[in-house]
């Protein structure tokens, strides 16, 4: 079971993709994108984890205590900001689309209808 | 056609899941991070930079350039949202909420108003605390800025739309956000001016454990905190303005 | 000189922030002037960096964090002529685009200019970075700005196009992130050189195939490779024209440049054998070229046509990169430059049409361009370049790529690629004839395609808009002189010297000069002839439909109808289908690499 923890991000990514492909409402689709995002966070954090190690905050810990990888945590911080910004833009787009067309169904919203 | 799409989607995603899981078995076992990058930083970070939060060190010192990019991603996304929403709506919107139907709007309960006003101060203070202790304890500019940003939402809930709109001036928020981003780049360019590579930490390092330590990192975090708080404030502003009735003669 | 390395990125970003603060107090067109000057300054610095790196590439470590014992702990920019040259090229396109958009936006806040400057900084950073996560950050920055710019014109279908673009590219970003996570988990490194060294010592396994499928899949989404390309027509048809010029001119090709950079810096020398990868990339590229060519030919919306023609040419670019040799790489670099210049010029002409003729539909615009002969001439010239005109940078690049293809024995491939490019040229020439000469009353298969009523801001002088067009297309043709080719071959050789680069970056070893890629033989006239014949012949057929015998025309239509109808159905605008194709493509990539 040494790699079982990595199945979780794979599952989240796959289920998020399924949701995006079959979505019938753009806000639902944005939520599915958030699920895919989360899968990347879990993957990164899982990759840097060390069993029975402390957080990389040495305020009260002596230096040299086994600690988890701070680099992936910094990467995840960046990812969270990236994900939040994409979500914000998409929501703004969805808002405007709904105002103009009254619908948020991807199947009905096709650019350049004939 | 729809059910065909569902079947194909399930099929593709199942295959992707299987292949990804098989591939991920090539990683080292979970819980056995082999290093060396993280270990070097954990070992040498505290002494090199007089800081105790290694994650902030990585974010704002070792890999500060990535954080600069991230700051500008936030900046660009907020500009984008403003362009999409504000420039079309116009600067003016009435104070009356737009309604989907004719149902009466319920009054805001006094408990909500009181609770939010109470929570507002505490949240904002906590957010500022998180920003200032970036290099000491878990936290930093982004996290603290997001907390202060959510305090602005509490502001709306506690004080109501007119008072909130009076306090949240879009010009101030835009300037604050741009100023935060500019300060970050300015710190980097100042390092070049001093003859060192971009974003080198040149300020005195201070004593480990005090708020003023680790050189330029507290300043960068304050800049980022201001920018993120202003950015989230702008986003709330834009989204909330969308719920207002347009001025007479406004866009359809 | 090396101290100036961050400036092509930092300068545009800083000025963008300044513009946001002072935008509303600037005089009229003040933002245009500041943006142009910044673009030019950043470009000049990039050119200086390229010259400084022409003898030996150098690494610039941000924050002063030099590597310790071969382990990189900071972020590096690895400056070589190819990367700095790409940054300079981007600056040139932005400069031309700012001239074109002078007075375009009535707004008072300089947001468009700020977004474009951030875009330029992101592209420069992407071209020069030597760190995998920094690569992702700039990829994401350029994507975010692109999303924001696409939604700029708020007419109805603009937003659906922006939504499709944003969702598909966001999926790509997350794929890349997952790929980076797996590579980091395996090797513990984020620096390209260090990753390359670490991977060279490991056996190839499913993890490597997974990482390559994810990362290259993400880059191929941005690079408009089939089957990841569906977003491009939607995005281009709705973004403002100067933005489209940047998209097709540099943003889409630079993703493939990034893929090349990743291959040569990270994956070359790893267990990822050339054997499965080279034919895989070449076939993906060929499929892209053909699908792009046919789909372009059937478009009636000029911007959609040009967007699909970008797809086709990106296919050729991928073939050049996918041959995994430094000679083909030199050809790919020249091709990138030549195509980018000409395509940007063509999109700006589309902008002229939108502004002066209030439309972008080729059929509706018939004859509307008769008052703009110079514009029409350059439009036709651009079409000929796309078809393979044997003059100019794109042709030089094409020739080098074809030589490299022949060296691997696939002799049927260069004519096939010429046909694909000829199809795109045919669409453009047909448009030139119809719009600017008023020919061709009866539309053919392009009547099937979607279209839209649109216009762009009117009261701008045509000569001002035409100026960058002339400059761009002129440069694409005139820069053929031998120095460009030699510079490309040198740059490609340096780009491909994986081990030496790693030593220079991580160990601060002295640079050993590498031999340039071999000189090509003189260009064969066959491929340009095929391309031009296809382009001119098909355009003439389309324009002369009502003069040709009915039976011939009807038979031709019936024969080709299934293909065109099929292609049109595929590009149906439903974002879920686009993402499904992306998953399929990524699975195909991964499986072929894992099995091979």
mmCIF file of N, CA, C and O in Angstrom, chain C residues 34-98:
data_model
loop_
_atom_site.group_PDB
_atom_site.id
_atom_site.type_symbol
_atom_site.label_atom_id
_atom_site.label_comp_id
_atom_site.label_asym_id
_atom_site.label_seq_id
_atom_site.Cartn_x
_atom_site.Cartn_y
_atom_site.Cartn_z
ATOM 1 N N UNK C 34 3.611 55.106 -23.997
ATOM 2 C CA UNK C 34 4.390 54.429 -22.956
ATOM 3 C C UNK C 34 4.514 52.944 -23.280
ATOM 4 O O UNK C 34 5.585 52.341 -23.139
ATOM 5 N N UNK C 35 3.407 52.345 -23.728
ATOM 6 C CA UNK C 35 3.446 50.916 -24.033
ATOM 7 C C UNK C 35 4.415 50.629 -25.168
ATOM 8 O O UNK C 35 5.210 49.682 -25.097
ATOM 9 N N UNK C 36 4.378 51.459 -26.211
ATOM 10 C CA UNK C 36 5.292 51.222 -27.342
ATOM 11 C C UNK C 36 6.736 51.341 -26.900
ATOM 12 O O UNK C 36 7.588 50.520 -27.261
ATOM 13 N N UNK C 37 7.037 52.384 -26.121
ATOM 14 C CA UNK C 37 8.423 52.572 -25.689
ATOM 15 C C UNK C 37 8.882 51.410 -24.832
ATOM 16 O O UNK C 37 10.017 50.922 -24.961
ATOM 17 N N UNK C 38 8.008 50.946 -23.937
ATOM 18 C CA UNK C 38 8.392 49.827 -23.080
ATOM 19 C C UNK C 38 8.651 48.582 -23.905
ATOM 20 O O UNK C 38 9.632 47.862 -23.683
ATOM 21 N N UNK C 39 7.746 48.313 -24.858
ATOM 22 C CA UNK C 39 7.925 47.120 -25.692
ATOM 23 C C UNK C 39 9.254 47.205 -26.425
ATOM 24 O O UNK C 39 10.012 46.228 -26.487
ATOM 25 N N UNK C 40 9.539 48.390 -26.974
ATOM 26 C CA UNK C 40 10.784 48.546 -27.724
ATOM 27 C C UNK C 40 11.991 48.376 -26.813
ATOM 28 O O UNK C 40 12.962 47.705 -27.165
ATOM 29 N N UNK C 41 11.925 48.971 -25.620
ATOM 30 C CA UNK C 41 13.074 48.873 -24.710
ATOM 31 C C UNK C 41 13.330 47.433 -24.308
ATOM 32 O O UNK C 41 14.473 46.959 -24.332
ATOM 33 N N UNK C 42 12.258 46.727 -23.942
ATOM 34 C CA UNK C 42 12.437 45.335 -23.550
ATOM 35 C C UNK C 42 12.999 44.524 -24.706
ATOM 36 O O UNK C 42 13.845 43.643 -24.515
ATOM 37 N N UNK C 43 12.540 44.816 -25.922
ATOM 38 C CA UNK C 43 13.042 44.107 -27.083
ATOM 39 C C UNK C 43 14.513 44.352 -27.315
ATOM 40 O O UNK C 43 15.281 43.435 -27.616
ATOM 41 N N UNK C 44 14.918 45.624 -27.173
ATOM 42 C CA UNK C 44 16.331 45.950 -27.383
ATOM 43 C C UNK C 44 17.204 45.223 -26.378
ATOM 44 O O UNK C 44 18.274 44.695 -26.712
ATOM 45 N N UNK C 45 16.745 45.192 -25.110
ATOM 46 C CA UNK C 45 17.534 44.490 -24.096
ATOM 47 C C UNK C 45 17.632 43.017 -24.453
ATOM 48 O O UNK C 45 18.695 42.400 -24.311
ATOM 49 N N UNK C 46 16.528 42.447 -24.947
ATOM 50 C CA UNK C 46 16.571 41.034 -25.321
ATOM 51 C C UNK C 46 17.564 40.803 -26.452
ATOM 52 O O UNK C 46 18.295 39.805 -26.451
ATOM 53 N N UNK C 47 17.600 41.730 -27.417
ATOM 54 C CA UNK C 47 18.568 41.581 -28.510
ATOM 55 C C UNK C 47 19.994 41.630 -27.962
ATOM 56 O O UNK C 47 20.853 40.834 -28.334
ATOM 57 N N UNK C 48 20.249 42.559 -27.034
ATOM 58 C CA UNK C 48 21.577 42.645 -26.438
ATOM 59 C C UNK C 48 21.930 41.347 -25.717
ATOM 60 O O UNK C 48 23.068 40.864 -25.777
ATOM 61 N N UNK C 49 20.954 40.784 -25.010
ATOM 62 C CA UNK C 49 21.210 39.528 -24.312
ATOM 63 C C UNK C 49 21.526 38.417 -25.305
ATOM 64 O O UNK C 49 22.422 37.600 -25.074
ATOM 65 N N UNK C 50 20.780 38.394 -26.431
ATOM 66 C CA UNK C 50 21.036 37.350 -27.427
ATOM 67 C C UNK C 50 22.455 37.476 -27.969
ATOM 68 O O UNK C 50 23.154 36.478 -28.168
ATOM 69 N N UNK C 51 22.879 38.735 -28.191
ATOM 70 C CA UNK C 51 24.240 38.906 -28.702
ATOM 71 C C UNK C 51 25.265 38.511 -27.646
ATOM 72 O O UNK C 51 26.282 37.875 -27.947
ATOM 73 N N UNK C 52 24.975 38.845 -26.379
ATOM 74 C CA UNK C 52 25.926 38.485 -25.328
ATOM 75 C C UNK C 52 26.040 36.980 -25.183
ATOM 76 O O UNK C 52 27.069 36.459 -24.772
ATOM 77 N N UNK C 53 24.972 36.267 -25.519
ATOM 78 C CA UNK C 53 24.984 34.817 -25.344
ATOM 79 C C UNK C 53 25.422 34.075 -26.591
ATOM 80 O O UNK C 53 25.439 32.852 -26.615
ATOM 81 N N UNK C 54 25.754 34.826 -27.663
ATOM 82 C CA UNK C 54 25.999 34.131 -28.928
ATOM 83 C C UNK C 54 27.257 33.283 -28.879
ATOM 84 O O UNK C 54 27.350 32.281 -29.579
ATOM 85 N N UNK C 55 28.229 33.660 -28.039
ATOM 86 C CA UNK C 55 29.428 32.825 -27.936
ATOM 87 C C UNK C 55 29.198 31.680 -26.969
ATOM 88 O O UNK C 55 29.603 30.552 -27.211
ATOM 89 N N UNK C 56 28.612 32.013 -25.850
ATOM 90 C CA UNK C 56 28.373 30.996 -24.833
ATOM 91 C C UNK C 56 27.122 31.360 -24.063
ATOM 92 O O UNK C 56 26.934 32.517 -23.696
ATOM 93 N N UNK C 57 26.259 30.403 -23.789
ATOM 94 C CA UNK C 57 25.081 30.726 -22.995
ATOM 95 C C UNK C 57 25.484 30.964 -21.547
ATOM 96 O O UNK C 57 26.531 30.488 -21.109
ATOM 97 N N UNK C 58 24.676 31.705 -20.813
ATOM 98 C CA UNK C 58 24.991 31.920 -19.408
ATOM 99 C C UNK C 58 23.728 31.758 -18.576
ATOM 100 O O UNK C 58 22.617 31.894 -19.061
ATOM 101 N N UNK C 59 23.956 31.449 -17.310
ATOM 102 C CA UNK C 59 22.847 31.275 -16.384
ATOM 103 C C UNK C 59 22.796 32.469 -15.457
ATOM 104 O O UNK C 59 23.822 32.982 -15.030
ATOM 105 N N UNK C 60 21.579 32.912 -15.163
ATOM 106 C CA UNK C 60 21.387 34.036 -14.252
ATOM 107 C C UNK C 60 20.568 33.511 -13.095
ATOM 108 O O UNK C 60 19.437 33.081 -13.284
ATOM 109 N N UNK C 61 21.145 33.528 -11.897
ATOM 110 C CA UNK C 61 20.452 32.962 -10.742
ATOM 111 C C UNK C 61 19.759 34.071 -9.970
ATOM 112 O O UNK C 61 20.397 34.959 -9.435
ATOM 113 N N UNK C 62 18.420 33.968 -9.859
ATOM 114 C CA UNK C 62 17.666 34.996 -9.155
ATOM 115 C C UNK C 62 17.932 34.928 -7.664
ATOM 116 O O UNK C 62 18.084 33.846 -7.099
ATOM 117 N N UNK C 63 17.989 36.093 -7.028
ATOM 118 C CA UNK C 63 18.233 36.128 -5.598
ATOM 119 C C UNK C 63 19.652 35.784 -5.243
ATOM 120 O O UNK C 63 19.983 35.670 -4.066
ATOM 121 N N UNK C 64 20.488 35.579 -6.247
ATOM 122 C CA UNK C 64 21.873 35.253 -5.941
ATOM 123 C C UNK C 64 22.074 33.842 -5.449
ATOM 124 O O UNK C 64 23.126 33.520 -4.909
ATOM 125 N N UNK C 65 21.085 32.974 -5.624
ATOM 126 C CA UNK C 65 21.207 31.617 -5.100
ATOM 127 C C UNK C 65 21.890 30.711 -6.109
ATOM 128 O O UNK C 65 21.259 30.077 -6.944
ATOM 129 N N UNK C 66 23.217 30.632 -5.994
ATOM 130 C CA UNK C 66 23.967 29.772 -6.887
ATOM 131 C C UNK C 66 23.767 28.308 -6.488
ATOM 132 O O UNK C 66 23.486 28.022 -5.332
ATOM 133 N N UNK C 67 23.900 27.402 -7.448
ATOM 134 C CA UNK C 67 23.718 25.989 -7.095
ATOM 135 C C UNK C 67 24.836 25.492 -6.180
ATOM 136 O O UNK C 67 25.956 25.983 -6.242
ATOM 137 N N UNK C 68 24.499 24.548 -5.329
ATOM 138 C CA UNK C 68 25.475 23.983 -4.390
ATOM 139 C C UNK C 68 25.657 22.517 -4.702
ATOM 140 O O UNK C 68 24.724 21.744 -4.604
ATOM 141 N N UNK C 69 26.883 22.143 -5.055
ATOM 142 C CA UNK C 69 27.204 20.737 -5.359
ATOM 143 C C UNK C 69 26.282 20.167 -6.416
ATOM 144 O O UNK C 69 25.804 19.044 -6.289
ATOM 145 N N UNK C 70 25.996 20.966 -7.406
ATOM 146 C CA UNK C 70 25.176 20.472 -8.493
ATOM 147 C C UNK C 70 23.703 20.417 -8.174
ATOM 148 O O UNK C 70 22.914 19.927 -8.986
ATOM 149 N N UNK C 71 23.285 20.937 -7.005
ATOM 150 C CA UNK C 71 21.870 21.001 -6.683
ATOM 151 C C UNK C 71 21.440 22.460 -6.763
ATOM 152 O O UNK C 71 22.002 23.328 -6.094
ATOM 153 N N UNK C 72 20.446 22.734 -7.596
ATOM 154 C CA UNK C 72 19.980 24.107 -7.743
ATOM 155 C C UNK C 72 19.011 24.419 -6.622
ATOM 156 O O UNK C 72 18.094 23.654 -6.364
ATOM 157 N N UNK C 73 19.235 25.530 -5.933
ATOM 158 C CA UNK C 73 18.269 25.901 -4.894
ATOM 159 C C UNK C 73 17.524 27.178 -5.230
ATOM 160 O O UNK C 73 16.617 27.578 -4.519
ATOM 161 N N UNK C 74 17.893 27.829 -6.309
ATOM 162 C CA UNK C 74 17.154 29.023 -6.703
ATOM 163 C C UNK C 74 16.610 28.825 -8.101
ATOM 164 O O UNK C 74 16.642 27.737 -8.652
ATOM 165 N N UNK C 75 16.113 29.897 -8.675
ATOM 166 C CA UNK C 75 15.565 29.858 -10.025
ATOM 167 C C UNK C 75 16.587 30.457 -10.974
ATOM 168 O O UNK C 75 17.191 31.482 -10.667
ATOM 169 N N UNK C 76 16.763 29.847 -12.118
ATOM 170 C CA UNK C 76 17.728 30.354 -13.089
ATOM 171 C C UNK C 76 17.054 30.706 -14.396
ATOM 172 O O UNK C 76 16.098 30.057 -14.813
ATOM 173 N N UNK C 77 17.558 31.729 -15.026
ATOM 174 C CA UNK C 77 17.267 31.967 -16.432
ATOM 175 C C UNK C 77 18.483 31.475 -17.194
ATOM 176 O O UNK C 77 19.600 31.839 -16.852
ATOM 177 N N UNK C 78 18.296 30.652 -18.206
ATOM 178 C CA UNK C 78 19.418 30.210 -19.024
ATOM 179 C C UNK C 78 19.311 30.945 -20.348
ATOM 180 O O UNK C 78 18.410 30.686 -21.143
ATOM 181 N N UNK C 79 20.208 31.908 -20.543
ATOM 182 C CA UNK C 79 20.091 32.796 -21.687
ATOM 183 C C UNK C 79 20.916 32.233 -22.835
ATOM 184 O O UNK C 79 22.129 32.059 -22.708
ATOM 185 N N UNK C 80 20.246 31.929 -23.926
ATOM 186 C CA UNK C 80 20.952 31.528 -25.137
ATOM 187 C C UNK C 80 20.321 32.288 -26.307
ATOM 188 O O UNK C 80 19.264 32.896 -26.146
ATOM 189 N N UNK C 81 20.956 32.292 -27.462
ATOM 190 C CA UNK C 81 20.415 33.120 -28.552
ATOM 191 C C UNK C 81 18.978 32.747 -28.917
ATOM 192 O O UNK C 81 18.183 33.628 -29.254
ATOM 193 N N UNK C 82 18.645 31.451 -28.814
ATOM 194 C CA UNK C 82 17.283 31.061 -29.184
ATOM 195 C C UNK C 82 16.255 31.699 -28.247
ATOM 196 O O UNK C 82 15.277 32.306 -28.689
ATOM 197 N N UNK C 83 16.470 31.562 -26.945
ATOM 198 C CA UNK C 83 15.505 32.097 -25.989
ATOM 199 C C UNK C 83 15.429 33.607 -26.014
ATOM 200 O O UNK C 83 14.354 34.198 -26.071
ATOM 201 N N UNK C 84 16.586 34.258 -25.965
ATOM 202 C CA UNK C 84 16.571 35.715 -25.982
ATOM 203 C C UNK C 84 16.029 36.216 -27.320
ATOM 204 O O UNK C 84 15.338 37.233 -27.393
ATOM 205 N N UNK C 85 16.352 35.479 -28.389
ATOM 206 C CA UNK C 85 15.821 35.860 -29.699
ATOM 207 C C UNK C 85 14.306 35.787 -29.731
ATOM 208 O O UNK C 85 13.636 36.636 -30.317
ATOM 209 N N UNK C 86 13.752 34.745 -29.100
ATOM 210 C CA UNK C 86 12.302 34.619 -29.008
ATOM 211 C C UNK C 86 11.708 35.794 -28.256
ATOM 212 O O UNK C 86 10.672 36.344 -28.655
ATOM 213 N N UNK C 87 12.338 36.184 -27.162
ATOM 214 C CA UNK C 87 11.845 37.317 -26.389
ATOM 215 C C UNK C 87 11.893 38.588 -27.233
ATOM 216 O O UNK C 87 10.967 39.413 -27.205
ATOM 217 N N UNK C 88 12.965 38.752 -28.001
ATOM 218 C CA UNK C 88 13.072 39.936 -28.847
ATOM 219 C C UNK C 88 11.992 39.926 -29.930
ATOM 220 O O UNK C 88 11.386 40.954 -30.250
ATOM 221 N N UNK C 89 11.750 38.741 -30.495
ATOM 222 C CA UNK C 89 10.722 38.612 -31.523
ATOM 223 C C UNK C 89 9.349 38.975 -30.965
ATOM 224 O O UNK C 89 8.559 39.687 -31.599
ATOM 225 N N UNK C 90 9.079 38.503 -29.736
ATOM 226 C CA UNK C 90 7.814 38.858 -29.110
ATOM 227 C C UNK C 90 7.698 40.375 -28.974
ATOM 228 O O UNK C 90 6.645 40.963 -29.257
ATOM 229 N N UNK C 91 8.796 41.014 -28.558
ATOM 230 C CA UNK C 91 8.763 42.465 -28.394
ATOM 231 C C UNK C 91 8.434 43.155 -29.716
ATOM 232 O O UNK C 91 7.663 44.115 -29.760
ATOM 233 N N UNK C 92 9.013 42.645 -30.802
ATOM 234 C CA UNK C 92 8.738 43.243 -32.116
ATOM 235 C C UNK C 92 7.250 43.155 -32.440
ATOM 236 O O UNK C 92 6.623 44.131 -32.874
ATOM 237 N N UNK C 93 6.652 41.978 -32.204
ATOM 238 C CA UNK C 93 5.226 41.818 -32.507
ATOM 239 C C UNK C 93 4.376 42.730 -31.639
ATOM 240 O O UNK C 93 3.387 43.299 -32.102
ATOM 241 N N UNK C 94 4.764 42.861 -30.354
ATOM 242 C CA UNK C 94 4.000 43.743 -29.483
ATOM 243 C C UNK C 94 4.106 45.187 -29.946
ATOM 244 O O UNK C 94 3.130 45.933 -29.914
ATOM 245 N N UNK C 95 5.307 45.589 -30.361
ATOM 246 C CA UNK C 95 5.492 46.956 -30.834
ATOM 247 C C UNK C 95 4.581 47.223 -32.025
ATOM 248 O O UNK C 95 3.860 48.221 -32.077
ATOM 249 N N UNK C 96 4.586 46.290 -32.984
ATOM 250 C CA UNK C 96 3.721 46.454 -34.156
ATOM 251 C C UNK C 96 2.259 46.488 -33.736
ATOM 252 O O UNK C 96 1.460 47.280 -34.244
ATOM 253 N N UNK C 97 1.909 45.629 -32.791
ATOM 254 C CA UNK C 97 0.529 45.571 -32.356
ATOM 255 C C UNK C 97 0.102 46.864 -31.661
ATOM 256 O O UNK C 97 -1.035 47.320 -31.818
ATOM 257 N N UNK C 98 1.015 47.470 -30.888
ATOM 258 C CA UNK C 98 0.677 48.732 -30.232
ATOM 259 C C UNK C 98 0.495 49.849 -31.260
ATOM 260 O O UNK C 98 -0.357 50.712 -31.100
#
